[in-house]
Amino acid sequence: MFAQKSWSLKDCLIHAAEHNLTIKQAYLNTTLSKNALIQSKLEVLPSLNTNISNSFNFGRNIDPYTNSFTLDRVRNNNFGLSSSVTLFAGFQNINNIRKSNYDYLSSKYDAEKIANDISINVITAFLQLMYNKELVAVNNNKLALSKLQVNRIREMVSVGRLPKGDLLDTESQ
């Protein structure tokens, strides 16, 4: 077809690398593993939590300062700050970091292997296509040669040099 562009092997490999869903999924898994590694490293750091609350009470309430009933509004503000740090957890955090690092490396190498396997499949299919194209050309040459052979034998039969059986054998082939 004239409307289609001709694809080179390089074009095929680039297209497969950019559009293959298996490769994209493998690289997304690698990104997830990298994020898990970062999260496991951040779990070693101390945590800091703050909270703020504000409340209004209207009507009959107990005044928290005098502990007497009041019919006025009472406003309460609460502020809080807390922090925690793990001093020792039996090397659990360090082992989690190591495990996450190995998981990340594993998913990275798996993604590279998948990309390489897809490239090998594309190269194999491309080479098979080129081989089949050459086979078509060879068979077309054989056909042209067979036609020439039939014409040559037909000429020889017409002058009486070969029997008609040779012509029929050649045409059947």
CSV table of N, CA, C and O in Angstrom, one decimal, residues 1 5 44 78 107 109-110 112 119 136-137 141 163 173:
chain,number,residue,atom,x,y,z
A,1,MET,N,0.9,-1.2,0.0
A,1,MET,CA,0.0,0.0,0.0
A,1,MET,C,0.9,1.2,0.0
A,1,MET,O,1.9,1.3,0.7
A,5,LYS,N,3.8,3.9,5.7
A,5,LYS,CA,5.2,4.1,5.7
A,5,LYS,C,6.0,2.8,5.9
A,5,LYS,O,5.5,1.9,6.5
A,44,VAL,N,12.4,5.5,59.5
A,44,VAL,CA,13.4,5.5,60.5
A,44,VAL,C,13.4,6.9,61.2
A,44,VAL,O,13.8,7.0,62.4
A,78,ASN,N,-7.9,23.8,72.7
A,78,ASN,CA,-6.9,22.8,73.0
A,78,ASN,C,-5.8,22.7,72.0
A,78,ASN,O,-6.1,22.7,70.8
A,107,SER,N,12.7,-5.5,40.8
A,107,SER,CA,11.7,-5.0,39.8
A,107,SER,C,12.4,-4.2,38.7
A,107,SER,O,11.9,-4.3,37.6
A,109,TYR,N,15.4,-4.9,37.4
A,109,TYR,CA,16.0,-5.9,36.5
A,109,TYR,C,14.9,-6.6,35.8
A,109,TYR,O,15.1,-7.0,34.6
A,110,ASP,N,13.8,-6.9,36.4
A,110,ASP,CA,12.7,-7.5,35.7
A,110,ASP,C,12.1,-6.7,34.6
A,110,ASP,O,11.8,-7.2,33.5
A,112,GLU,N,13.9,-4.4,32.9
A,112,GLU,CA,14.9,-4.5,31.8
A,112,GLU,C,14.8,-5.8,31.1
A,112,GLU,O,14.9,-5.8,29.8
A,119,SER,N,12.1,-6.7,22.8
A,119,SER,CA,13.0,-6.4,21.7
A,119,SER,C,13.4,-7.6,20.9
A,119,SER,O,13.5,-7.6,19.7
A,136,VAL,N,10.0,-15.1,-1.1
A,136,VAL,CA,9.0,-14.7,-2.2
A,136,VAL,C,9.8,-14.4,-3.4
A,136,VAL,O,9.5,-14.8,-4.5
A,137,ALA,N,10.9,-13.6,-3.2
A,137,ALA,CA,11.7,-13.2,-4.3
A,137,ALA,C,12.4,-14.4,-5.0
A,137,ALA,O,12.5,-14.5,-6.2
A,141,ASN,N,11.8,-15.8,-8.8
A,141,ASN,CA,12.9,-16.1,-9.7
A,141,ASN,C,12.8,-17.5,-10.2
A,141,ASN,O,13.1,-17.7,-11.4
A,163,PRO,N,11.4,-34.9,-27.3
A,163,PRO,CA,10.0,-35.4,-27.4
A,163,PRO,C,9.0,-34.6,-26.6
A,163,PRO,O,9.4,-33.8,-25.7
A,173,GLN,N,5.8,-29.6,-13.6
A,173,GLN,CA,6.6,-29.1,-12.5
A,173,GLN,C,6.3,-27.6,-12.3
A,173,GLN,O,6.4,-27.1,-11.2
